[in-house]
Amino acid sequence: IIANILAAPLIEMVADLAAVTDENGYVILSGMLQTQADEVLKAYAAQGFLLQKRYDIGEWSSLAIQKK
């Protein structure tokens, strides 16, 4: 799953994305500022996702996470 939207909607949809992601499936989250990435990651970690890679480019971040 790839989601390129703002941090607040990414957090709001965490339960929905978790429900449709297969075990060991990957989700790529982007569209958030670097200052918001930790908050987004915390919300997804609470749903069983683990960070695999973080990409910071300029002021923006992308997170590659995997559901465990």
PDB file of N, CA and C in Angstrom:
ATOM      1  N   ILE A   1       0.852  -1.163   0.000  1.00  0.00           N
ATOM      2  CA  ILE A   1       0.000   0.000   0.000  1.00  0.00           C
ATOM      3  C   ILE A   1       0.895   1.221   0.000  1.00  0.00           C
ATOM      4  N   ILE A   2       0.537   2.218  -0.789  1.00  0.00           N
ATOM      5  CA  ILE A   2       1.261   3.490  -0.817  1.00  0.00           C
ATOM      6  C   ILE A   2       0.269   4.597  -0.486  1.00  0.00           C
ATOM      7  N   ALA A   3       0.613   5.434   0.478  1.00  0.00           N
ATOM      8  CA  ALA A   3      -0.240   6.554   0.863  1.00  0.00           C
ATOM      9  C   ALA A   3       0.616   7.814   0.926  1.00  0.00           C
ATOM     10  N   ASN A   4       0.329   8.767   0.051  1.00  0.00           N
ATOM     11  CA  ASN A   4       1.079  10.014  -0.015  1.00  0.00           C
ATOM     12  C   ASN A   4       0.125  11.167   0.304  1.00  0.00           C
ATOM     13  N   ILE A   5      -0.139  11.339   1.601  1.00  0.00           N
ATOM     14  CA  ILE A   5      -1.020  12.405   2.055  1.00  0.00           C
ATOM     15  C   ILE A   5      -0.442  12.996   3.330  1.00  0.00           C
ATOM     16  N   LEU A   6      -1.114  13.954   3.896  1.00  0.00           N
ATOM     17  CA  LEU A   6      -0.613  14.636   5.083  1.00  0.00           C
ATOM     18  C   LEU A   6      -0.608  13.734   6.314  1.00  0.00           C
ATOM     19  N   ALA A   7       0.141  14.159   7.328  1.00  0.00           N
ATOM     20  CA  ALA A   7       0.307  13.355   8.546  1.00  0.00           C
ATOM     21  C   ALA A   7      -1.012  13.070   9.262  1.00  0.00           C
ATOM     22  N   ALA A   8      -1.854  14.074   9.429  1.00  0.00           N
ATOM     23  CA  ALA A   8      -3.104  13.874  10.173  1.00  0.00           C
ATOM     24  C   ALA A   8      -3.988  12.808   9.529  1.00  0.00           C
ATOM     25  N   PRO A   9      -4.227  12.851   8.206  1.00  0.00           N
ATOM     26  CA  PRO A   9      -5.013  11.780   7.600  1.00  0.00           C
ATOM     27  C   PRO A   9      -4.330  10.413   7.685  1.00  0.00           C
ATOM     28  N   LEU A  10      -3.010  10.375   7.602  1.00  0.00           N
ATOM     29  CA  LEU A  10      -2.307   9.096   7.751  1.00  0.00           C
ATOM     30  C   LEU A  10      -2.581   8.492   9.121  1.00  0.00           C
ATOM     31  N   ILE A  11      -2.589   9.319  10.145  1.00  0.00           N
ATOM     32  CA  ILE A  11      -2.859   8.837  11.494  1.00  0.00           C
ATOM     33  C   ILE A  11      -4.323   8.425  11.629  1.00  0.00           C
ATOM     34  N   GLU A  12      -5.230   9.210  11.057  1.00  0.00           N
ATOM     35  CA  GLU A  12      -6.657   8.891  11.135  1.00  0.00           C
ATOM     36  C   GLU A  12      -6.991   7.552  10.487  1.00  0.00           C
ATOM     37  N   MET A  13      -6.248   7.183   9.452  1.00  0.00           N
ATOM     38  CA  MET A  13      -6.584   5.964   8.713  1.00  0.00           C
ATOM     39  C   MET A  13      -5.752   4.755   9.123  1.00  0.00           C
ATOM     40  N   VAL A  14      -5.030   4.840  10.234  1.00  0.00           N
ATOM     41  CA  VAL A  14      -4.152   3.755  10.651  1.00  0.00           C
ATOM     42  C   VAL A  14      -4.904   2.437  10.831  1.00  0.00           C
ATOM     43  N   ALA A  15      -6.057   2.457  11.468  1.00  0.00           N
ATOM     44  CA  ALA A  15      -6.802   1.207  11.700  1.00  0.00           C
ATOM     45  C   ALA A  15      -7.280   0.611  10.385  1.00  0.00           C
ATOM     46  N   ASP A  16      -7.714   1.452   9.454  1.00  0.00           N
ATOM     47  CA  ASP A  16      -8.170   0.963   8.154  1.00  0.00           C
ATOM     48  C   ASP A  16      -7.024   0.343   7.358  1.00  0.00           C
ATOM     49  N   LEU A  17      -5.873   1.001   7.358  1.00  0.00           N
ATOM     50  CA  LEU A  17      -4.724   0.441   6.628  1.00  0.00           C
ATOM     51  C   LEU A  17      -4.241  -0.849   7.275  1.00  0.00           C
ATOM     52  N   ALA A  18      -4.250  -0.891   8.594  1.00  0.00           N
ATOM     53  CA  ALA A  18      -3.841  -2.117   9.289  1.00  0.00           C
ATOM     54  C   ALA A  18      -4.778  -3.271   8.934  1.00  0.00           C
ATOM     55  N   ALA A  19      -6.060  -2.975   8.798  1.00  0.00           N
ATOM     56  CA  ALA A  19      -7.048  -4.021   8.511  1.00  0.00           C
ATOM     57  C   ALA A  19      -6.881  -4.623   7.117  1.00  0.00           C
ATOM     58  N   VAL A  20      -6.382  -3.842   6.166  1.00  0.00           N
ATOM     59  CA  VAL A  20      -6.281  -4.340   4.789  1.00  0.00           C
ATOM     60  C   VAL A  20      -4.857  -4.749   4.404  1.00  0.00           C
ATOM     61  N   THR A  21      -3.917  -4.623   5.324  1.00  0.00           N
ATOM     62  CA  THR A  21      -2.534  -5.010   5.047  1.00  0.00           C
ATOM     63  C   THR A  21      -2.310  -6.436   5.525  1.00  0.00           C
ATOM     64  N   ASP A  22      -1.829  -7.283   4.635  1.00  0.00           N
ATOM     65  CA  ASP A  22      -1.533  -8.660   5.000  1.00  0.00           C
ATOM     66  C   ASP A  22      -0.376  -8.726   5.991  1.00  0.00           C
ATOM     67  N   GLU A  23      -0.325  -9.811   6.763  1.00  0.00           N
ATOM     68  CA  GLU A  23       0.818 -10.038   7.637  1.00  0.00           C
ATOM     69  C   GLU A  23       2.076 -10.049   6.773  1.00  0.00           C
ATOM     70  N   ASN A  24       3.099  -9.375   7.226  1.00  0.00           N
ATOM     71  CA  ASN A  24       4.366  -9.173   6.517  1.00  0.00           C
ATOM     72  C   ASN A  24       4.233  -8.253   5.314  1.00  0.00           C
ATOM     73  N   GLY A  25       3.059  -7.647   5.111  1.00  0.00           N
ATOM     74  CA  GLY A  25       2.860  -6.699   4.023  1.00  0.00           C
ATOM     75  C   GLY A  25       3.527  -5.369   4.325  1.00  0.00           C
ATOM     76  N   TYR A  26       3.806  -4.629   3.265  1.00  0.00           N
ATOM     77  CA  TYR A  26       4.482  -3.339   3.384  1.00  0.00           C
ATOM     78  C   TYR A  26       3.535  -2.194   3.098  1.00  0.00           C
ATOM     79  N   VAL A  27       3.773  -1.090   3.790  1.00  0.00           N
ATOM     80  CA  VAL A  27       3.064   0.159   3.550  1.00  0.00           C
ATOM     81  C   VAL A  27       4.127   1.247   3.422  1.00  0.00           C
ATOM     82  N   ILE A  28       3.979   2.082   2.406  1.00  0.00           N
ATOM     83  CA  ILE A  28       4.854   3.233   2.221  1.00  0.00           C
ATOM     84  C   ILE A  28       4.028   4.464   2.540  1.00  0.00           C
ATOM     85  N   LEU A  29       4.464   5.216   3.519  1.00  0.00           N
ATOM     86  CA  LEU A  29       3.775   6.430   3.943  1.00  0.00           C
ATOM     87  C   LEU A  29       4.642   7.631   3.597  1.00  0.00           C
ATOM     88  N   SER A  30       4.059   8.608   2.932  1.00  0.00           N
ATOM     89  CA  SER A  30       4.795   9.833   2.629  1.00  0.00           C
ATOM     90  C   SER A  30       3.828  11.004   2.618  1.00  0.00           C
ATOM     91  N   GLY A  31       4.382  12.195   2.478  1.00  0.00           N
ATOM     92  CA  GLY A  31       3.573  13.402   2.496  1.00  0.00           C
ATOM     93  C   GLY A  31       3.599  14.105   3.844  1.00  0.00           C
ATOM     94  N   MET A  32       4.436  13.623   4.751  1.00  0.00           N
ATOM     95  CA  MET A  32       4.535  14.227   6.085  1.00  0.00           C
ATOM     96  C   MET A  32       5.868  14.973   6.213  1.00  0.00           C
ATOM     97  N   LEU A  33       5.867  15.951   7.071  1.00  0.00           N
ATOM     98  CA  LEU A  33       7.104  16.658   7.377  1.00  0.00           C
ATOM     99  C   LEU A  33       7.978  15.792   8.284  1.00  0.00           C
ATOM    100  N   GLN A  34       9.279  16.029   8.240  1.00  0.00           N
ATOM    101  CA  GLN A  34      10.193  15.280   9.115  1.00  0.00           C
ATOM    102  C   GLN A  34       9.788  15.417  10.580  1.00  0.00           C
ATOM    103  N   THR A  35       9.302  16.585  10.956  1.00  0.00           N
ATOM    104  CA  THR A  35       8.907  16.819  12.352  1.00  0.00           C
ATOM    105  C   THR A  35       7.669  16.025  12.745  1.00  0.00           C
ATOM    106  N   GLN A  36       6.939  15.482  11.772  1.00  0.00           N
ATOM    107  CA  GLN A  36       5.722  14.715  12.050  1.00  0.00           C
ATOM    108  C   GLN A  36       5.934  13.210  11.931  1.00  0.00           C
ATOM    109  N   ALA A  37       7.049  12.793  11.387  1.00  0.00           N
ATOM    110  CA  ALA A  37       7.270  11.380  11.072  1.00  0.00           C
ATOM    111  C   ALA A  37       7.233  10.491  12.312  1.00  0.00           C
ATOM    112  N   ASP A  38       7.809  10.919  13.404  1.00  0.00           N
ATOM    113  CA  ASP A  38       7.819  10.091  14.616  1.00  0.00           C
ATOM    114  C   ASP A  38       6.405   9.867  15.149  1.00  0.00           C
ATOM    115  N   GLU A  39       5.558  10.888  15.067  1.00  0.00           N
ATOM    116  CA  GLU A  39       4.168  10.759  15.530  1.00  0.00           C
ATOM    117  C   GLU A  39       3.402   9.771  14.648  1.00  0.00           C
ATOM    118  N   VAL A  40       3.614   9.847  13.339  1.00  0.00           N
ATOM    119  CA  VAL A  40       2.963   8.920  12.417  1.00  0.00           C
ATOM    120  C   VAL A  40       3.455   7.499  12.689  1.00  0.00           C
ATOM    121  N   LEU A  41       4.755   7.335  12.826  1.00  0.00           N
ATOM    122  CA  LEU A  41       5.321   6.013  13.085  1.00  0.00           C
ATOM    123  C   LEU A  41       4.792   5.425  14.385  1.00  0.00           C
ATOM    124  N   LYS A  42       4.653   6.234  15.412  1.00  0.00           N
ATOM    125  CA  LYS A  42       4.128   5.759  16.697  1.00  0.00           C
ATOM    126  C   LYS A  42       2.721   5.191  16.527  1.00  0.00           C
ATOM    127  N   ALA A  43       1.886   5.874  15.750  1.00  0.00           N
ATOM    128  CA  ALA A  43       0.514   5.402  15.529  1.00  0.00           C
ATOM    129  C   ALA A  43       0.508   4.055  14.804  1.00  0.00           C
ATOM    130  N   TYR A  44       1.387   3.888  13.820  1.00  0.00           N
ATOM    131  CA  TYR A  44       1.432   2.634  13.067  1.00  0.00           C
ATOM    132  C   TYR A  44       2.095   1.519  13.870  1.00  0.00           C
ATOM    133  N   ALA A  45       3.077   1.854  14.680  1.00  0.00           N
ATOM    134  CA  ALA A  45       3.713   0.847  15.536  1.00  0.00           C
ATOM    135  C   ALA A  45       2.691   0.259  16.514  1.00  0.00           C
ATOM    136  N   ALA A  46       1.772   1.074  16.978  1.00  0.00           N
ATOM    137  CA  ALA A  46       0.737   0.599  17.889  1.00  0.00           C
ATOM    138  C   ALA A  46      -0.204  -0.400  17.218  1.00  0.00           C
ATOM    139  N   GLN A  47      -0.222  -0.407  15.883  1.00  0.00           N
ATOM    140  CA  GLN A  47      -1.047  -1.352  15.123  1.00  0.00           C
ATOM    141  C   GLN A  47      -0.231  -2.537  14.596  1.00  0.00           C
ATOM    142  N   GLY A  48       1.016  -2.661  15.057  1.00  0.00           N
ATOM    143  CA  GLY A  48       1.824  -3.822  14.697  1.00  0.00           C
ATOM    144  C   GLY A  48       2.766  -3.633  13.525  1.00  0.00           C
ATOM    145  N   PHE A  49       3.008  -2.391  13.128  1.00  0.00           N
ATOM    146  CA  PHE A  49       3.938  -2.127  12.034  1.00  0.00           C
ATOM    147  C   PHE A  49       5.334  -1.828  12.585  1.00  0.00           C
ATOM    148  N   LEU A  50       6.343  -2.274  11.852  1.00  0.00           N
ATOM    149  CA  LEU A  50       7.737  -2.004  12.207  1.00  0.00           C
ATOM    150  C   LEU A  50       8.399  -1.183  11.112  1.00  0.00           C
ATOM    151  N   LEU A  51       9.186  -0.210  11.517  1.00  0.00           N
ATOM    152  CA  LEU A  51       9.907   0.613  10.559  1.00  0.00           C
ATOM    153  C   LEU A  51      10.984  -0.219   9.879  1.00  0.00           C
ATOM    154  N   GLN A  52      10.994  -0.210   8.563  1.00  0.00           N
ATOM    155  CA  GLN A  52      12.039  -0.882   7.794  1.00  0.00           C
ATOM    156  C   GLN A  52      13.048   0.121   7.242  1.00  0.00           C
ATOM    157  N   LYS A  53      12.555   1.305   6.840  1.00  0.00           N
ATOM    158  CA  LYS A  53      13.450   2.325   6.294  1.00  0.00           C
ATOM    159  C   LYS A  53      12.756   3.674   6.356  1.00  0.00           C
ATOM    160  N   ARG A  54      13.512   4.688   6.707  1.00  0.00           N
ATOM    161  CA  ARG A  54      13.008   6.067   6.699  1.00  0.00           C
ATOM    162  C   ARG A  54      13.836   6.857   5.704  1.00  0.00           C
ATOM    163  N   TYR A  55      13.153   7.633   4.892  1.00  0.00           N
ATOM    164  CA  TYR A  55      13.800   8.488   3.902  1.00  0.00           C
ATOM    165  C   TYR A  55      13.449   9.934   4.222  1.00  0.00           C
ATOM    166  N   ASP A  56      14.452  10.763   4.427  1.00  0.00           N
ATOM    167  CA  ASP A  56      14.261  12.192   4.661  1.00  0.00           C
ATOM    168  C   ASP A  56      14.874  12.948   3.494  1.00  0.00           C
ATOM    169  N   ILE A  57      14.051  13.739   2.831  1.00  0.00           N
ATOM    170  CA  ILE A  57      14.503  14.552   1.700  1.00  0.00           C
ATOM    171  C   ILE A  57      13.991  15.966   1.929  1.00  0.00           C
ATOM    172  N   GLY A  58      14.923  16.889   2.117  1.00  0.00           N
ATOM    173  CA  GLY A  58      14.511  18.244   2.452  1.00  0.00           C
ATOM    174  C   GLY A  58      13.745  18.213   3.755  1.00  0.00           C
ATOM    175  N   GLU A  59      12.576  18.820   3.767  1.00  0.00           N
ATOM    176  CA  GLU A  59      11.760  18.851   4.988  1.00  0.00           C
ATOM    177  C   GLU A  59      10.761  17.698   5.058  1.00  0.00           C
ATOM    178  N   TRP A  60      10.762  16.821   4.049  1.00  0.00           N
ATOM    179  CA  TRP A  60       9.773  15.751   3.943  1.00  0.00           C
ATOM    180  C   TRP A  60      10.334  14.399   4.359  1.00  0.00           C
ATOM    181  N   SER A  61       9.438  13.517   4.820  1.00  0.00           N
ATOM    182  CA  SER A  61       9.813  12.160   5.198  1.00  0.00           C
ATOM    183  C   SER A  61       8.902  11.154   4.523  1.00  0.00           C
ATOM    184  N   SER A  62       9.470   9.983   4.291  1.00  0.00           N
ATOM    185  CA  SER A  62       8.718   8.820   3.850  1.00  0.00           C
ATOM    186  C   SER A  62       9.117   7.653   4.750  1.00  0.00           C
ATOM    187  N   LEU A  63       8.141   6.816   5.066  1.00  0.00           N
ATOM    188  CA  LEU A  63       8.378   5.670   5.941  1.00  0.00           C
ATOM    189  C   LEU A  63       8.006   4.401   5.206  1.00  0.00           C
ATOM    190  N   ALA A  64       8.907   3.448   5.182  1.00  0.00           N
ATOM    191  CA  ALA A  64       8.617   2.104   4.684  1.00  0.00           C
ATOM    192  C   ALA A  64       8.442   1.243   5.916  1.00  0.00           C
ATOM    193  N   ILE A  65       7.222   0.746   6.126  1.00  0.00           N
ATOM    194  CA  ILE A  65       6.915  -0.039   7.309  1.00  0.00           C
ATOM    195  C   ILE A  65       6.345  -1.388   6.902  1.00  0.00           C
ATOM    196  N   GLN A  66       6.477  -2.348   7.800  1.00  0.00           N
ATOM    197  CA  GLN A  66       6.004  -3.706   7.527  1.00  0.00           C
ATOM    198  C   GLN A  66       5.138  -4.162   8.684  1.00  0.00           C
ATOM    199  N   LYS A  67       4.026  -4.811   8.339  1.00  0.00           N
ATOM    200  CA  LYS A  67       3.113  -5.320   9.372  1.00  0.00           C
ATOM    201  C   LYS A  67       3.608  -6.673   9.863  1.00  0.00           C
ATOM    202  N   LYS A  68       3.745  -6.796  11.139  1.00  0.00           N
ATOM    203  CA  LYS A  68       4.198  -8.048  11.766  1.00  0.00           C
ATOM    204  C   LYS A  68       3.096  -8.674  12.561  1.00  0.00           C
TER     205      LYS A  68
END
